[in-house]
Short mmCIF file of C-alpha atoms and ligand atoms in Angstrom, two decimals:
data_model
loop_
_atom_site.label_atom_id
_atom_site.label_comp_id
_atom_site.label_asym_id
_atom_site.label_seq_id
_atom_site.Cartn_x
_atom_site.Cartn_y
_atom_site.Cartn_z
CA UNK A 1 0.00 0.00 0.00
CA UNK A 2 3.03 2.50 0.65
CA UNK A 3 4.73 1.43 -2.00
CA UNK A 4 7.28 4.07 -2.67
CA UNK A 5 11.18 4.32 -3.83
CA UNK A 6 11.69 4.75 0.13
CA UNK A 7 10.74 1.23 0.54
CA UNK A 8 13.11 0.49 -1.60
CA UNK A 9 16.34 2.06 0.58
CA UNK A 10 13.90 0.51 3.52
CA UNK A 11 15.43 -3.10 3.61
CA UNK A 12 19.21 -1.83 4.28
CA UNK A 13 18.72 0.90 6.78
CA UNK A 14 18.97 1.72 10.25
CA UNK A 15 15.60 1.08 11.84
CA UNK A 16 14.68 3.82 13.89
CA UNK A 17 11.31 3.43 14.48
CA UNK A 18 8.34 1.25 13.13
CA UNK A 19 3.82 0.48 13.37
CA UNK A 20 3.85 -3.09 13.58
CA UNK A 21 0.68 -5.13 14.78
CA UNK A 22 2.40 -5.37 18.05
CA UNK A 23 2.71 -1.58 18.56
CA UNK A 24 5.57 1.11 18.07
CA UNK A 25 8.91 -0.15 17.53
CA UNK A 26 11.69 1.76 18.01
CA UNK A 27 15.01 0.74 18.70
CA UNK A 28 16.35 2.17 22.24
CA UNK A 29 18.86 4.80 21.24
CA UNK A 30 19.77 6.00 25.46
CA UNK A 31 21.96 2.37 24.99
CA UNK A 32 23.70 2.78 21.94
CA UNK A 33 26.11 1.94 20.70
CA UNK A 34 26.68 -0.11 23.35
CA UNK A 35 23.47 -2.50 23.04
CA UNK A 36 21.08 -2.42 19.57
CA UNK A 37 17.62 -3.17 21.73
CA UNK A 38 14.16 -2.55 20.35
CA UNK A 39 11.26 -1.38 22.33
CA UNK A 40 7.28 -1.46 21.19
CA UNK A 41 5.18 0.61 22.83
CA UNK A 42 1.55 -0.19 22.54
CA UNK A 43 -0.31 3.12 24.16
CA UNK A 44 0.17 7.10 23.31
CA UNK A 45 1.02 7.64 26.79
CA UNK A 46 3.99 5.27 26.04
CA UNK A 47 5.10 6.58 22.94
CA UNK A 48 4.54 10.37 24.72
CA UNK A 49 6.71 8.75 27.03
CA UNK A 50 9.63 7.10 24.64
CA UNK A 51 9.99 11.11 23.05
CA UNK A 52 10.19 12.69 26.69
CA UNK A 53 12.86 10.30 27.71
CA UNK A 54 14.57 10.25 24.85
CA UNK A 55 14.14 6.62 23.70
CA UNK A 56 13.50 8.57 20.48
CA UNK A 57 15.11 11.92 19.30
CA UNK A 58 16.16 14.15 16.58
CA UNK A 59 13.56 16.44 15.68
CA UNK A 60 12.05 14.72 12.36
CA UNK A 61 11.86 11.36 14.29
CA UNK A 62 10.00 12.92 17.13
CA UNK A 63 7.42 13.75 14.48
CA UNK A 64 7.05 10.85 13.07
CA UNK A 65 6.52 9.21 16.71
CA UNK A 66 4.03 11.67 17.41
CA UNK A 67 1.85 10.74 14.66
CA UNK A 68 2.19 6.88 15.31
CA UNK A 69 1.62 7.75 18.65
CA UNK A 70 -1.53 9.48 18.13
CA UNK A 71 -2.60 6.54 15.33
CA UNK A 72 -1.83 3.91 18.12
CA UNK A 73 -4.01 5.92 20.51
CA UNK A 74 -6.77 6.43 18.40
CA UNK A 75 -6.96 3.03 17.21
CA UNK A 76 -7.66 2.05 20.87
CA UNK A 77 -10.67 4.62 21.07
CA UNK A 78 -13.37 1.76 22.09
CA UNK A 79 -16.65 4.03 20.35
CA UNK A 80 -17.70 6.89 18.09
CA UNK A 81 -19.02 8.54 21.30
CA UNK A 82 -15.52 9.07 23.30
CA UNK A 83 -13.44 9.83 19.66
CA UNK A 84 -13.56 13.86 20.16
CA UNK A 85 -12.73 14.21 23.41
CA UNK A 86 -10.15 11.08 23.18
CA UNK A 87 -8.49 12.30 20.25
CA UNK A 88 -8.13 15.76 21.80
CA UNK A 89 -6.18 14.03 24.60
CA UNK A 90 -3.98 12.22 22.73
CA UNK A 91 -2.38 15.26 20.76
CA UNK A 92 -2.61 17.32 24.37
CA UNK A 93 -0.43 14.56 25.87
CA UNK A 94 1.88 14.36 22.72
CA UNK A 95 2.57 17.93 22.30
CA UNK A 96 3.50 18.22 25.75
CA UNK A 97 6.72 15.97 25.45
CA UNK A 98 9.49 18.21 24.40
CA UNK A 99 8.54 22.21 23.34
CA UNK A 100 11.98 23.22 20.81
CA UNK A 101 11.51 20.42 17.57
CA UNK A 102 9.26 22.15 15.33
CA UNK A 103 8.25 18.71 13.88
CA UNK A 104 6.27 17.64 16.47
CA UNK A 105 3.82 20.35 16.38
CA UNK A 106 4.00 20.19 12.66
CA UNK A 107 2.77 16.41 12.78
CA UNK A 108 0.02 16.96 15.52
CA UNK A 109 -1.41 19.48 13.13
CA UNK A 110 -1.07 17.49 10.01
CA UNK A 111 -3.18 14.18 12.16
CA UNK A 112 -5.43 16.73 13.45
CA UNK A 113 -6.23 17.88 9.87
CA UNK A 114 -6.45 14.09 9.05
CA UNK A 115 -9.25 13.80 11.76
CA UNK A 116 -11.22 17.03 10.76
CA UNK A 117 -11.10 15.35 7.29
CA UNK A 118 -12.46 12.18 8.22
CA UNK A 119 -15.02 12.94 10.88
CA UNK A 120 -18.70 12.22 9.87
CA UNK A 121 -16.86 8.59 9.00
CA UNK A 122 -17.24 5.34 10.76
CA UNK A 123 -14.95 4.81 13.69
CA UNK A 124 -13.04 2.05 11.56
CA UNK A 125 -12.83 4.28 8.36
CA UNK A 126 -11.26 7.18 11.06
CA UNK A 127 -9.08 4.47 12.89
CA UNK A 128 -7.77 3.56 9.49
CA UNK A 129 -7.26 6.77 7.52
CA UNK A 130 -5.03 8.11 10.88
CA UNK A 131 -3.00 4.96 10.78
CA UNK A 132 -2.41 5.56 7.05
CA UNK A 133 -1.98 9.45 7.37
CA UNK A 134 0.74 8.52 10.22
CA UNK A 135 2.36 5.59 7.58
CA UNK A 136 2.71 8.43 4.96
CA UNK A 137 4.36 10.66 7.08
CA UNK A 138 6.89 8.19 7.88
CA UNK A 139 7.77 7.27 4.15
CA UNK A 140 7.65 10.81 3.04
CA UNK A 141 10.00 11.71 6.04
CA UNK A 142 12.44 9.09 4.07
CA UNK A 143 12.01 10.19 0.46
CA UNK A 144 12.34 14.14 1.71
CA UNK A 145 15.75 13.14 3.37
CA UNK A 146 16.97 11.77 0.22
CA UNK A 147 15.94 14.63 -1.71
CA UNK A 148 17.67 16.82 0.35
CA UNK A 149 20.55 14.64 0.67
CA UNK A 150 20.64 15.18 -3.23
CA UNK A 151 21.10 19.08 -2.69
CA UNK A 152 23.22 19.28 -0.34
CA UNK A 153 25.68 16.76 -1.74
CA UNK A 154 26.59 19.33 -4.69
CA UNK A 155 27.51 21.79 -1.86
CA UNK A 156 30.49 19.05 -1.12
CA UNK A 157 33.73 19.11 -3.33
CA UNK A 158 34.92 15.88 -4.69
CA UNK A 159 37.02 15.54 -1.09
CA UNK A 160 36.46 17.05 2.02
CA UNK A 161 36.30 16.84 5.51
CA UNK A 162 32.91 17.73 6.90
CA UNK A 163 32.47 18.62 10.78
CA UNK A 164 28.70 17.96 12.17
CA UNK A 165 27.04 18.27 15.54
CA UNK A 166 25.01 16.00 17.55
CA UNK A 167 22.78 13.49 15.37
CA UNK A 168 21.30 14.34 12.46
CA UNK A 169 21.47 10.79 11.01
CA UNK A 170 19.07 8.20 10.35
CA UNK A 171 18.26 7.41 14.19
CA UNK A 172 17.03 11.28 13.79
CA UNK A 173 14.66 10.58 10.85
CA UNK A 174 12.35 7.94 9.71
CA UNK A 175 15.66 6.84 7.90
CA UNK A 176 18.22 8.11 5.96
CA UNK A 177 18.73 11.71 8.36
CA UNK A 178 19.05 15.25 6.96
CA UNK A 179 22.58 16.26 8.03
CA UNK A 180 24.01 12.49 7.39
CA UNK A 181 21.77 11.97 4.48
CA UNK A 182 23.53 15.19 2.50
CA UNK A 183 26.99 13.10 3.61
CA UNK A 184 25.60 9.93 2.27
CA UNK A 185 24.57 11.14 -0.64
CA UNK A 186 27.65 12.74 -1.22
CA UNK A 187 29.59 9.36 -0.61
CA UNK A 188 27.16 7.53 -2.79
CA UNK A 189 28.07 10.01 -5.60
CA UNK A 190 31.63 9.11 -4.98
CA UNK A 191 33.18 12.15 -3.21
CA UNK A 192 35.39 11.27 -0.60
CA UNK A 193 33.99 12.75 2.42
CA UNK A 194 35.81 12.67 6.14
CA UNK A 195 33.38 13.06 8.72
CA UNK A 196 34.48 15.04 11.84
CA UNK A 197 31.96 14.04 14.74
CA UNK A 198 31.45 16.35 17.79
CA UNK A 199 30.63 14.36 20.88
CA UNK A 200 27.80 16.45 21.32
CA UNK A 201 27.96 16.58 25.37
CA UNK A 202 25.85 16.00 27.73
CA UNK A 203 23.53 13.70 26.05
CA UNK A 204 26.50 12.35 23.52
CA UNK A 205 24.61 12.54 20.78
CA UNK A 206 27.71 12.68 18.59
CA UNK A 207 29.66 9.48 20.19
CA UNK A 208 27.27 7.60 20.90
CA UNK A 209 24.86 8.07 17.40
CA UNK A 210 26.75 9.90 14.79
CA UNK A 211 29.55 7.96 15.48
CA UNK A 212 27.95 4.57 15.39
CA UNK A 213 26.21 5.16 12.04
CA UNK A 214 29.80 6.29 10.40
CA UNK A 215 31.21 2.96 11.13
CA UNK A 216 27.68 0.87 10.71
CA UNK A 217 28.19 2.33 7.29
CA UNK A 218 32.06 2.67 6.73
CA UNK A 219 31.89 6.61 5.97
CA UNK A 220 35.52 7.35 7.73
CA UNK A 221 34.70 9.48 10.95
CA UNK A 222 37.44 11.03 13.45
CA UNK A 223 35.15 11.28 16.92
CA UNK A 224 36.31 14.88 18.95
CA UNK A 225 35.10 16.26 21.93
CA UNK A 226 33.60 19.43 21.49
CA UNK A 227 35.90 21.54 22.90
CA UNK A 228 38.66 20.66 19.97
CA UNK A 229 36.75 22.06 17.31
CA UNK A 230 38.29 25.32 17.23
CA UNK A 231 41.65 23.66 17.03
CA UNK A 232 40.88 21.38 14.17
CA UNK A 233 39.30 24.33 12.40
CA UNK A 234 42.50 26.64 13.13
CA UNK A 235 44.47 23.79 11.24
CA UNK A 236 43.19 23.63 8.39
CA UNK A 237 41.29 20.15 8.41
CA UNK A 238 37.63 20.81 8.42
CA UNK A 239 36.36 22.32 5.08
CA UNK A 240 32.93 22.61 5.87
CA UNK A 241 29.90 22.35 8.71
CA UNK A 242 26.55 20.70 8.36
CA UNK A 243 24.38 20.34 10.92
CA UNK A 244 20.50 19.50 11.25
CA UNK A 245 17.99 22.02 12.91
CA UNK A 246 15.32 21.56 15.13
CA UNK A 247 13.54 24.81 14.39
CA UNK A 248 14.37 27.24 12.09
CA UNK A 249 12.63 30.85 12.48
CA UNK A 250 11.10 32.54 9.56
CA UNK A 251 14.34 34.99 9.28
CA UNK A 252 16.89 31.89 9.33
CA UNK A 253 17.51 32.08 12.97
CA UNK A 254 18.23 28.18 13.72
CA UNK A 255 17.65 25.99 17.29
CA UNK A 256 19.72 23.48 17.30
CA UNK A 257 21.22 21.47 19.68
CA UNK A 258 23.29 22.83 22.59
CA UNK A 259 27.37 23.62 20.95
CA UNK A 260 25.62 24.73 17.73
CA UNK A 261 25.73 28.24 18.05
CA UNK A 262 29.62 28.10 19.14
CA UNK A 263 30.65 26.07 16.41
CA UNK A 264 28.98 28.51 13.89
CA UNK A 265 30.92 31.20 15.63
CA UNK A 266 34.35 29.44 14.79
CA UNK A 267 33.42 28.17 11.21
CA UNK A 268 32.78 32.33 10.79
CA UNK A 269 36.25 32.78 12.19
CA UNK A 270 37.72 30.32 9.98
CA UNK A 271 36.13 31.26 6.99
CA UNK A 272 34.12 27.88 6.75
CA UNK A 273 30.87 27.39 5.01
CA UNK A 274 28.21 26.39 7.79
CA UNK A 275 25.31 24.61 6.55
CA UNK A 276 22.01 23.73 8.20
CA UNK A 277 20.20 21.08 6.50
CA UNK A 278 16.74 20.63 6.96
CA UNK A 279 13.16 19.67 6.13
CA UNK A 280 10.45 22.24 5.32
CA UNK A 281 8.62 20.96 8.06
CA UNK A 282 11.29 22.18 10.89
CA UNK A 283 10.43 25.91 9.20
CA UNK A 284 7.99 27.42 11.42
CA UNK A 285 7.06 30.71 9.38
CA UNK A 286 5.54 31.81 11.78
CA UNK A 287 8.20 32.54 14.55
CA UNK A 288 9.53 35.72 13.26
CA UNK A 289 13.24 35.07 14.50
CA UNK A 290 15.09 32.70 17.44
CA UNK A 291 14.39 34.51 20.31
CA UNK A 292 10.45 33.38 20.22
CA UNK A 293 11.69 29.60 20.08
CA UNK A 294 11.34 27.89 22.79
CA UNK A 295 14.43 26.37 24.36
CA UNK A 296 14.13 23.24 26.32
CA UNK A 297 15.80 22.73 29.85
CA UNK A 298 16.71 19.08 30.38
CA UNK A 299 17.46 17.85 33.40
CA UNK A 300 20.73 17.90 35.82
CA UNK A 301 21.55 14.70 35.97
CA UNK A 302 22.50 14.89 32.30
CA UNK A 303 25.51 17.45 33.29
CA UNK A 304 26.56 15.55 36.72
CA UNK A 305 26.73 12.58 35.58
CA UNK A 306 28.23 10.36 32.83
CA UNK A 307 26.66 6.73 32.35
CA UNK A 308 25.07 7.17 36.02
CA UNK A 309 28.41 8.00 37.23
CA UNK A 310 28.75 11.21 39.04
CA UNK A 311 31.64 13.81 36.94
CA UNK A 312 30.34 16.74 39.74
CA UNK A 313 29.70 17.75 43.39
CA UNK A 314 26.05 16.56 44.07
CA UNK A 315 25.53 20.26 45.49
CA UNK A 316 26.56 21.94 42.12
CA UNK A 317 24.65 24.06 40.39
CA UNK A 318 23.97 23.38 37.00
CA UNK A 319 21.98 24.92 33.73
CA UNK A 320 20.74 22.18 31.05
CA UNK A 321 20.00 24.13 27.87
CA UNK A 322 19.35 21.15 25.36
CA UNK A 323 19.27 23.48 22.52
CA UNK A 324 20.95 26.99 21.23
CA UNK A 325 20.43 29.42 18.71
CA UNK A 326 22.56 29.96 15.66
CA UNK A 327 21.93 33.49 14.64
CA UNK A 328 20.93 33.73 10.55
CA UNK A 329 24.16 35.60 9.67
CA UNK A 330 26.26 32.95 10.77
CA UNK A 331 24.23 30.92 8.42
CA UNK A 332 25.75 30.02 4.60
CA UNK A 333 22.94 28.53 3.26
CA UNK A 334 19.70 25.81 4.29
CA UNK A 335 19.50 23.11 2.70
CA UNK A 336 15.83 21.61 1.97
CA UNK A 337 13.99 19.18 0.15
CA UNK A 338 12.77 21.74 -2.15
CA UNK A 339 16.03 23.85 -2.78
CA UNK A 340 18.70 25.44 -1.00
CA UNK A 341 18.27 28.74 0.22
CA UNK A 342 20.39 31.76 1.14
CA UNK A 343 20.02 35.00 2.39
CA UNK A 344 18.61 37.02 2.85
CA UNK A 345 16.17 34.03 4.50
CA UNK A 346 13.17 36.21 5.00
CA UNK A 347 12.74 35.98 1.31
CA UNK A 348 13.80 33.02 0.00
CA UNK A 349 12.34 30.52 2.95
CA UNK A 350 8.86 31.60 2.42
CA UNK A 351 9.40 30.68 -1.21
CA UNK A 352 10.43 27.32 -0.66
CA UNK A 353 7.29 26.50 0.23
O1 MRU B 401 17.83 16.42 21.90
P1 MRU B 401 17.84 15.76 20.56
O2 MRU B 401 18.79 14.60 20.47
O3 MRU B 401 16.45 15.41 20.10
O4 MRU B 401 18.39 16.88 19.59
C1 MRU B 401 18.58 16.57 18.24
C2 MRU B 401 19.18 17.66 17.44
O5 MRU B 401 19.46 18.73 17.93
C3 MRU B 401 19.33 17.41 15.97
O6 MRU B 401 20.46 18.05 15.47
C4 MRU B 401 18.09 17.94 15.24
O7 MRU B 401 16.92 17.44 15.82
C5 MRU B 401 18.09 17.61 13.80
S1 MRU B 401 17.85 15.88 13.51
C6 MRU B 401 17.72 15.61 11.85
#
């Protein structure tokens, strides 16, 4: 029924997430790379849940999740009596997960226009067309990475070495990933590309994902901590930056995870190219620039400790921001699924869509 070239890329990737009969499966990515476990979830509470505690993450996977979630919820809606108040729930409890990733909103809305669609139907014919509407969003998520994989690979000279930050690989897509995906496509095309992975602390993103993908798919990777960056910039070895975005403002102003911002800051200093590369559905038009995104505080056990080990005085006190803002200047260009734009991005983001 979904038949689409995605499916076709479908039997050799990474499987982030997937509806089976059983419920939501998604494989566990707070124990990578250590242990490849996979986790169904068979409620919306518990897929609310796997996106709050980041058994799922990476801001177009989080909207994918949210509309399985909601599917899985509403296909447990026992009559046509409780389905408006029910559904209503479901999305509440969803959106409430994590406020910064642009996609999740973005999917609630695109189910709840799926349900306003559907609702003089029977409650089969509505259980049905929100488990297809959340199937579609899953393969488009795949064939939109690939497309924008596509772009952003003729950014990329025949060899380079390419710094990114955090994840934005397949584990934070439906498949393929947005940042990764422009690298894969580039290596696919032949270019020699050298990935430079940031660890991406506290949550590791970076070592524990980016990494692990690199060498699941023998793209060479050199894994630094964050704080060499700078130094590896100063030298000469990185040629360019790509990293994903969790929401990007209507002027170009980009959240993305925490380290972002500074690492735009020294590609500027260096003279590097710093691309973002994103779908259209992390472009939230209308937040007029970064200041009006919100920024997520995570908790402070993610800075104390390291694999439940404590790295700081229990008394300490500590500031979690899971996400920063990369002002538009320091911006070189966005890559999308339907073009790569440049500034100035209050004109030419609108007009991507
Ligand atoms: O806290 P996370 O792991 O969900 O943050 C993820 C990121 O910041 C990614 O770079 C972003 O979501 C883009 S993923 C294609």
């Amino acid at each position: 029924m979904f038949a689409s070239p995605a499916l076709v890329y479908f039997e050799a990737m990474i499987r982030t997430l997937e509806w089976t009969d059983d419920g939501i499966v998604m494989i566990d990515q707070r124990l990578l790379p250590s242990e490849e476990a996979y986790l169904t979830f068979k409620t919306a509470e518990e897929v609310a849940d796997a996106i709050r505690n980041m058994v799922v993450r990476g801001a177009p996977a989080i909207g994918v999740a949210a509309a399985m979630g909601i599917a899985l919820g509403v296909q447990q809606i026992p009559s046509k009596d409780d389905v408006e108040q029910r559904f209503a729930d479901i999305c509440a409890e969803i959106q409430n997960t994590r406020p910064t990733a642009r996609n999740l909103f973005w999917a609630v809305e695109r189910m709840k226009k799926a349900f306003e669609k559907n609702r003089g139907k029977s409650l089969e014919e509505m259980k049905s067309a929100l488990k297809n509407e959340a199937q579609q969003i899953y393969c488009e998520d795949i064939e939109i990475n690939r497309r924008l994989g596509e772009q952003g690979q003729t950014l990329l000279g025949p060899q380079q070495t390419v710094l990114t930050h955090c994840n934005a690989g397949a584990l934070a897509t439906a498949g393929y990933g947005t940042a990764l995906g422009v690298i894969r496509a580039a290596v696919a095309k032949g270019k020699k590309i050298h990935v430079f992975a940031d660890e991406t602390r506290p949550f590791l993103q970076g070592s524990r994902l980016t990494a692990w993908e690199m060498v699941q798919e023998n793209i060479p990777c050199t894994l630094i901590t964050d704080n060499m960056a700078g130094h590896f910039m100063k030298s000469g070895a990185i040629q360019a930056v790509i990293v994903g975005a969790d929401r990007i403002a209507r002027n170009g102003d980009t959240a993305n995870k925490i380290g972002t911002y500074s690492v735009a800051v020294l590609a500027r200093e260096h003279g590097i190219p710093f691309y973002v590369a994103a779908p259209l559905s992390t472009i939230d038009l209308e937040t007029p620039s970064g200041e009006f995104i919100p920024i997520e505080e995570r908790s402070r056990a993610e800075v104390t400790e390291i694999l439940g080990k404590p790295v700081a005085p229990a008394s300490v006190e500590v500031a979690n921001p899971a996400f920063d803002v990369t002002p538009a200047r320091l911006i070189t260009a966005i890559i999308t699924e339907a073009g790569i734009a440049r500034p100035d991005y209050r004109e030419t983001l609108p007009r991507l869509f």
